[in-house]
Amino acid sequence: MKILIVGSGGREHAIAMSVAKSAKAEKIYCAPGNAGIGTIAECVPIGAMEFEKLADFAEGHAIDLTIVGMDDPLVGGIVDVFEERGLRVFGPRKNAAILEGSKAFSKDLMKKYNIPTAAYENFTDPDAALAYLETAKMPIVLKADGLALGKGVLICNTLEEAKAGVQQIMQDKKFGSAGDEMVIEEFMTGREVSVLSFVDGRTVKIMSSAQDHKRAQDGDQGLNTGGMGTFSPSPFYTEEVNDFCQKYIFQPTVDAMAAEGRTFKGVIFFGLMITEDGPKVLEYNARFGDPEAQVVLPRMKNDIIDVMEACIDGTLDQINLEFEDNAAVCVVLASDGYPVSYEKGKEIRGLSNFDDRDGYYCFHAGTKLGEDGKFLTNGGRVLGVTAKGATLKEARANAYAATEWIDFDNKYMRHDIGRAIDEA
Ligand code: AMP
Ligand code: GLY
C-alpha cells in the first residue's frame, strides 16, 4: 500500500515508524514531514492545511490510505474533503473532530450524557463571565473554546487573575477567535492520565495509558508547553480506574457522538484526572497525543494499518489490540528558551547512535536538513528521545542515558520526566 501521513512533528514520526513496520506499506509519504521523517518516508512540501493540494497529491500518486496526525486539519475538515473525492482517510470528519475543536461543545456533550467532568459554565459575553467569577470558588480554570496550540487554558488562583484571564481570552483575543467563547470550570486535583483509543464509530479500544509533562521546567514549574516528555504505562491507571472509565467515559463518549449524528472514527485521546471522586474528563483530543504517541506506538504489537483500516471499515470489534508488557519513557530535547523564544539552525550531532539499536528511538519534532546534509534544529521541541525498559524505572534510565548521545547548542530538557513513577 501507498500511505500518506499529514503532519510534521514527533507524533507523525512515531506514526511513520509504526507504518514502516507494517508488511503492507510499500511506500510512505509525509506532508510536510521533517528531516527525521525523511529518513523513512518521502517528504512532500505541501502544508497540512492545504486540503485540495493534499487530495490532488493523494489522487495523483494513487495513495491507498491517508493518515492525519494533527488537530488543525482534522478540525478544519480535511477528512470530509478526502472522502468527498473518494479517497480513503483515517481520522474523524469535521462534525466529529469538534470534540477537540470546541471545548464548549465537549463540555455540553458530557453534561447531556452524564459523562464525569468538572462542573462548568460556557460564556460568549465577557461581562457575564466576569459577573460569574464574583461568586466562584478559587482556584478556577478558564479555557478558550477553540484550538490554541494547547495553550488556551489558564489556571487562576485569585479573582484578580481570573478577571485578567477573561480580559486576555475574550477581549484582548490572546488566542484569536479561539476565545470568542470560553469555558469556566471547577479546578480539579489528582493524577493526570492520557488514554488514547481507536474508534470505529461504534467500538472503542484503548491503547496503553500514558502521562505527559506539560510544564517547561522541572517540578512542573514554568510555562505550559506542547509536552516535555511522557511515560507509558501510567501506574496510576489501575484496573479499577480502567473499569470505571470503560463503563462511564469511553463507550458513553463514542455512543454520545453517534447519537448526536457525529459518528467518530479515528483516535480519541481522553485526558483524564483521577480525582478523589473518581476519574473525570479534563479534555478530549481527536488525534494521537504528542508526545504520548512516542511512548505508546513503539509498544503496540498490532500492525497499525490493520487497526486503522478496521476503524474506517467499522470492524474494530474484530481486532485484538495488544501492547508489549514493558514500559517506555520519552524525554523531549528542546531549544533553550522554548516555549517563548529560541534560536534555530543549530547542528544536531550524534543521531547515528540510534541506528539499529533495539528499544531506542529518536523521534524528530523540529528538525530540517541543511544544504550539506547535516541535521539542524528547526523548532522549540527538537527531538523526542524514547527508550523502552522492562520497568518504568529501567525505561527512564535508558531514555536519560540516550539523551547524552545527542548534542546541539542550546539543548534543553527536563530532568524529572517520570519522577511520579517513584511515588506509585
Ligand atoms: P487541557 O488543554 O484542557 O488538557 O488543559 C491543559 C492542562 O491544564 C491539563 O493538562 C491540566 O493540567 C490543566 N487543567 C485543565 N483543566 C483543569 C481542571 N479543571 N482542573 C485542574 N487542572 C486542569
Ligand atoms: N500531549 C498533549 C497533547 O498532545 O495534546
XYZ file of C-alpha atoms and ligand atoms in Angstrom:
452
model
C 0.000 0.000 0.000
C 0.975 3.613 -0.524
C 0.469 5.687 2.600
C 0.381 9.467 3.075
C 0.842 10.893 6.585
C -0.212 14.508 7.219
C 1.826 16.407 9.816
C 5.377 17.293 10.728
C 6.086 16.549 14.379
C 7.367 13.818 16.666
C 3.911 12.243 16.663
C 3.950 11.914 12.886
C 7.469 10.444 13.058
C 6.180 7.835 15.528
C 3.205 7.097 13.248
C 5.542 6.800 10.242
C 7.778 4.398 12.170
C 4.765 2.214 13.023
C 3.573 2.277 9.426
C 7.075 1.410 8.197
C 6.973 -1.754 10.354
C 3.869 -2.981 8.516
C 4.449 -5.548 5.787
C 1.636 -3.807 3.893
C 3.446 -0.499 3.496
C 5.380 -0.349 0.242
C 5.808 3.440 0.052
C 5.310 6.149 2.688
C 4.913 9.867 2.009
C 4.628 12.592 4.619
C 3.352 16.149 4.093
C 5.129 18.267 5.037
C 7.221 15.987 7.310
C 10.614 16.858 8.772
C 14.238 15.748 8.437
C 13.842 12.662 10.631
C 10.630 11.539 8.950
C 12.557 11.985 5.677
C 14.781 9.047 6.635
C 11.835 6.609 6.417
C 9.329 8.446 4.196
C 9.386 10.769 1.227
C 8.560 14.274 2.452
C 6.253 16.317 0.236
C 6.276 20.122 0.545
C 2.523 20.612 0.985
C 1.170 22.246 4.144
C -1.185 20.338 6.424
C -3.964 22.889 5.830
C -3.763 22.715 2.012
C -6.558 20.153 1.739
C -7.166 20.312 -2.015
C -3.452 20.096 -2.818
C -3.091 17.139 -0.460
C -6.075 15.429 -2.085
C -4.609 16.150 -5.544
C -1.369 14.533 -4.391
C -3.187 11.504 -2.977
C -5.104 11.085 -6.230
C -2.065 11.643 -8.425
C 0.098 9.188 -6.503
C -2.594 6.531 -6.055
C -2.380 6.749 -2.261
C -4.303 3.886 -0.633
C -4.573 5.412 2.828
C -4.017 8.907 4.244
C -3.403 9.245 7.991
C -3.974 12.668 9.540
C -1.872 13.215 12.665
C -2.587 16.840 13.525
C -5.550 18.553 15.127
C -5.856 21.659 12.927
C -6.543 19.883 9.625
C -8.951 17.453 11.329
C -10.913 20.251 12.959
C -10.786 22.141 9.651
C -12.429 19.261 7.765
C -9.620 17.562 5.814
C -11.329 14.172 6.160
C -14.526 15.486 4.554
C -12.538 16.833 1.586
C -10.792 13.482 1.077
C -13.995 11.467 1.465
C -15.867 13.674 -0.998
C -13.181 12.810 -3.523
C -13.445 9.097 -2.775
C -10.069 8.937 -1.010
C -9.513 6.604 1.930
C -8.516 8.515 5.040
C -8.031 7.811 8.742
C -9.403 10.426 11.142
C -12.700 11.978 12.254
C -14.823 14.125 9.972
C -15.211 17.801 10.818
C -18.521 17.267 12.620
C -16.811 14.747 14.937
C -13.426 16.478 15.331
C -15.403 19.236 17.085
C -14.938 17.025 20.148
C -11.485 18.638 20.282
C -12.226 21.774 18.265
C -14.744 23.226 20.718
C -14.366 22.846 24.447
C -17.855 24.322 24.932
C -19.243 21.568 22.667
C -17.420 18.816 24.529
C -18.494 20.100 27.935
C -22.146 20.279 26.828
C -21.887 16.761 25.403
C -20.539 15.419 28.693
C -23.260 17.187 30.653
C -26.024 15.891 28.362
C -24.779 12.284 28.523
C -23.701 12.266 32.193
C -20.020 11.716 31.457
C -17.984 12.726 34.528
C -16.157 16.041 34.138
C -15.528 19.247 36.095
C -18.542 21.495 36.773
C -18.572 24.430 34.323
C -20.368 27.245 32.540
C -19.895 28.423 28.932
C -19.740 32.130 28.085
C -19.878 34.213 24.908
C -20.260 37.506 26.790
C -17.234 38.732 28.784
C -19.413 40.710 31.208
C -21.411 37.604 32.070
C -18.139 35.711 32.590
C -16.830 38.457 34.905
C -20.076 38.501 36.883
C -19.947 34.707 37.274
C -16.405 34.898 38.645
C -17.504 37.177 41.509
C -19.212 34.273 43.256
C -16.964 31.441 42.006
C -14.570 29.405 44.158
C -10.834 29.862 43.542
C -8.681 28.442 42.027
C -10.674 28.309 38.837
C -9.894 27.241 35.275
C -10.513 29.352 32.157
C -10.444 27.719 28.736
C -10.624 29.343 25.331
C -13.221 27.369 23.370
C -11.175 26.698 20.221
C -7.752 25.352 19.312
C -4.891 27.362 20.820
C -1.809 25.153 20.373
C -2.530 23.579 23.756
C -2.056 26.966 25.441
C -5.630 28.196 25.797
C -6.051 27.024 29.401
C -5.457 29.377 32.339
C -5.462 28.203 35.942
C -6.237 31.197 38.131
C -5.619 31.307 41.881
C -7.292 34.625 42.643
C -10.293 36.613 41.449
C -7.923 39.259 40.044
C -6.028 36.696 37.980
C -9.285 35.224 36.733
C -10.625 38.623 35.686
C -7.364 39.356 33.884
C -7.717 35.940 32.191
C -11.187 36.747 30.863
C -9.765 40.020 29.540
C -6.910 38.162 27.780
C -9.045 35.442 26.269
C -12.271 37.247 25.340
C -11.298 40.902 24.965
C -7.601 41.012 24.006
C -8.117 37.812 21.953
C -4.765 36.411 23.021
C -5.735 33.115 21.362
C -7.546 34.755 18.444
C -11.050 33.573 17.568
C -10.499 30.525 19.813
C -11.520 32.973 22.559
C -14.876 34.037 21.081
C -16.398 31.599 23.520
C -14.985 30.443 26.836
C -15.474 27.680 29.376
C -15.052 28.471 33.062
C -14.703 25.302 35.091
C -14.053 23.918 38.510
C -10.393 23.271 39.405
C -9.759 19.559 39.957
C -6.889 17.902 41.780
C -5.498 14.430 41.270
C -3.313 12.443 38.911
C -3.499 13.169 35.201
C -3.530 10.253 32.788
C -3.760 10.234 28.993
C -5.629 7.339 27.424
C -5.581 7.129 23.632
C -8.111 4.931 21.878
C -9.008 3.688 18.423
C -12.657 4.226 17.495
C -14.654 2.917 14.506
C -17.857 4.829 15.157
C -19.252 2.162 17.497
C -16.434 0.214 19.105
C -13.682 1.805 21.186
C -10.424 0.009 22.027
C -7.972 1.722 24.302
C -4.220 1.792 23.935
C -1.801 1.541 26.836
C -2.053 4.555 29.189
C 0.491 7.367 29.340
C 1.302 10.559 31.188
C 2.537 13.824 29.747
C 4.610 16.571 31.438
C 3.310 19.837 30.048
C 5.262 22.445 32.008
C 8.602 23.661 30.707
C 10.678 23.220 33.866
C 11.478 20.553 36.440
C 8.976 20.134 39.246
C 6.127 21.190 36.919
C 7.248 24.811 37.036
C 7.290 27.328 34.212
C 5.041 27.803 31.224
C 2.772 25.266 29.566
C 4.331 23.645 26.504
C 3.234 21.150 23.891
C 4.731 18.477 26.203
C 8.268 17.939 27.548
C 8.156 14.186 27.982
C 5.938 11.183 28.592
C 5.908 7.735 30.076
C 3.756 4.662 29.437
C 2.035 2.867 31.040
C 0.862 5.044 33.926
C 0.970 3.169 37.251
C -1.961 5.351 38.361
C -4.184 3.886 35.653
C -5.229 0.836 37.662
C -7.675 -1.972 36.786
C -10.262 -0.260 38.936
C -9.820 3.079 37.183
C -9.966 1.314 33.823
C -13.214 -0.476 34.728
C -14.793 2.822 35.688
C -13.606 4.622 32.555
C -14.743 1.836 30.217
C -18.213 1.954 31.721
C -18.752 5.664 32.323
C -16.392 7.504 29.974
C -15.047 5.703 26.866
C -18.083 3.882 25.463
C -20.521 6.594 26.610
C -18.486 9.210 24.705
C -18.474 7.187 21.485
C -22.199 6.426 21.865
C -22.966 10.082 22.601
C -21.205 11.214 19.429
C -23.115 8.632 17.366
C -26.416 9.665 18.986
C -25.686 13.289 18.051
C -25.192 12.292 14.402
C -21.455 12.905 14.729
C -20.109 9.368 14.332
C -16.464 9.401 15.397
C -13.861 7.340 13.542
C -10.192 7.741 14.357
C -8.344 8.313 17.608
C -9.985 9.770 20.703
C -7.490 10.954 23.301
C -9.104 11.030 26.736
C -7.313 13.475 29.035
C -8.334 12.244 32.477
C -7.942 13.475 36.032
C -8.130 10.707 38.641
C -9.792 12.682 41.433
C -10.894 11.594 44.914
C -14.399 11.263 43.471
C -13.177 9.037 40.662
C -11.881 9.651 37.117
C -13.159 12.741 35.280
C -12.549 14.035 31.760
C -10.210 17.043 31.565
C -10.359 17.255 27.796
C -10.814 15.300 24.608
C -8.489 15.366 21.629
C -9.386 13.943 18.232
C -5.913 12.523 17.435
C -2.864 10.868 18.957
C -1.140 12.875 21.693
C 2.255 14.387 21.090
C 4.482 13.159 22.772
C 2.144 10.389 24.043
C 2.331 8.662 20.646
C 6.116 8.431 21.049
C 5.773 6.096 24.063
C 2.542 4.301 23.149
C 3.093 3.339 19.494
C 6.541 1.729 19.971
C 4.859 -0.641 22.465
C 1.949 -1.604 20.198
C 2.154 -5.153 18.821
C -0.525 -4.824 16.137
C 0.017 -3.786 12.549
C -1.127 -0.144 12.700
C -2.515 -0.275 9.157
C -4.811 -3.199 10.091
C -6.117 -1.259 13.074
C -6.674 1.956 11.128
C -8.434 0.129 8.306
C -10.690 -1.564 10.873
C -11.598 1.881 12.225
C -12.530 3.089 8.749
C -14.471 -0.096 7.906
C -16.279 -0.380 11.242
C -14.693 -3.736 12.110
C -12.634 -2.743 15.135
C -14.527 -5.312 17.249
C -12.539 -7.976 15.374
C -9.161 -6.512 16.350
C -7.364 -7.679 19.463
C -5.293 -4.634 20.394
C -2.093 -5.739 22.125
C 0.765 -3.949 23.831
C 4.152 -5.196 24.984
C 4.392 -5.938 28.681
C 7.114 -3.356 29.248
C 7.432 0.418 29.603
C 8.693 3.389 27.631
C 9.849 6.894 28.518
C 10.248 9.839 26.111
C 12.374 12.863 27.031
C 11.957 15.877 24.776
C 15.150 17.685 23.779
C 14.135 21.299 23.243
C 15.850 24.528 22.300
C 16.642 26.586 25.399
C 14.042 29.351 25.692
C 11.118 27.231 24.465
C 8.156 27.924 24.600
C 8.878 31.679 24.408
C 11.799 32.422 22.089
C 14.717 30.308 20.966
C 17.313 30.022 18.249
C 17.103 27.587 15.346
C 19.526 26.224 12.774
C 21.966 24.563 15.217
C 23.700 21.409 14.035
C 22.491 18.206 15.721
C 25.243 15.659 16.385
C 25.037 12.022 17.443
C 21.852 10.890 15.697
C 23.578 7.809 14.275
C 23.912 6.453 17.827
C 20.290 5.358 17.486
C 20.800 3.340 14.295
C 19.920 -0.340 14.694
C 19.555 -0.073 18.446
C 16.548 -2.065 19.575
C 14.270 -0.305 22.026
C 15.711 3.180 21.415
C 14.112 5.801 19.187
C 14.926 9.374 18.305
C 11.748 10.962 17.005
C 12.202 14.279 15.226
C 9.864 17.146 16.090
C 11.524 20.349 14.843
C 14.433 19.474 12.568
C 15.442 20.194 8.992
C 18.194 19.121 6.633
C 20.907 21.692 5.968
C 22.336 22.153 2.482
C 25.320 19.981 3.333
C 23.103 17.132 4.530
C 23.561 17.963 8.205
C 20.575 17.790 10.567
C 19.668 21.189 12.044
C 17.348 22.299 14.841
C 14.190 23.895 13.452
C 11.796 24.381 16.347
C 11.221 24.645 20.065
C 10.786 20.941 20.576
C 13.588 19.397 18.530
C 13.717 15.662 19.290
C 11.902 13.097 21.411
C 14.320 10.528 22.794
C 12.366 7.374 23.658
C 13.634 4.189 25.266
C 11.921 1.043 26.380
C 12.729 -0.971 29.500
C 11.331 -3.908 31.407
C 10.027 -1.446 34.005
C 9.323 2.279 34.033
C 12.447 2.886 36.065
C 14.590 0.977 33.598
C 12.981 2.773 30.664
C 13.634 6.118 32.322
C 17.298 5.268 32.974
C 17.670 4.127 29.368
C 15.982 7.244 27.969
C 18.113 9.634 30.015
C 21.260 7.724 29.038
C 20.266 8.099 25.381
C 19.725 11.874 25.744
C 23.512 12.050 26.252
C 24.118 10.586 22.791
C 22.740 13.759 21.210
C 24.346 17.131 21.235
C 23.350 20.551 19.878
C 23.846 24.130 21.019
C 21.187 25.305 23.498
C 19.976 21.742 24.128
C 17.425 21.840 26.951
C 15.450 19.097 28.689
C 13.599 18.372 31.891
C 15.398 16.022 34.235
C 12.363 14.677 36.077
C 10.302 13.016 33.351
C 8.638 10.044 35.001
C 9.542 11.058 38.538
C 5.951 10.341 39.584
C 6.800 6.687 38.948
C 8.739 6.652 42.222
C 5.591 7.555 44.147
C 3.493 4.782 42.641
P -6.319 20.891 28.611
O -5.736 21.530 27.383
O -7.797 21.068 28.760
O -5.841 19.480 28.841
O -5.641 21.658 29.813
C -4.257 21.756 29.939
C -3.848 21.390 31.332
O -4.472 22.254 32.281
C -4.286 19.982 31.736
O -3.390 19.018 31.310
C -4.340 20.122 33.236
O -3.054 20.010 33.788
C -4.805 21.531 33.434
N -6.262 21.568 33.628
C -7.218 21.676 32.677
N -8.444 21.675 33.225
C -8.269 21.561 34.547
C -9.168 21.498 35.672
N -10.484 21.581 35.512
N -8.629 21.363 36.894
C -7.279 21.308 37.059
N -6.400 21.377 36.056
C -6.869 21.490 34.815
N 0.429 15.886 24.851
C -0.815 16.528 24.828
C -1.414 16.680 23.516
O -0.995 16.092 22.533
O -2.367 17.428 23.404
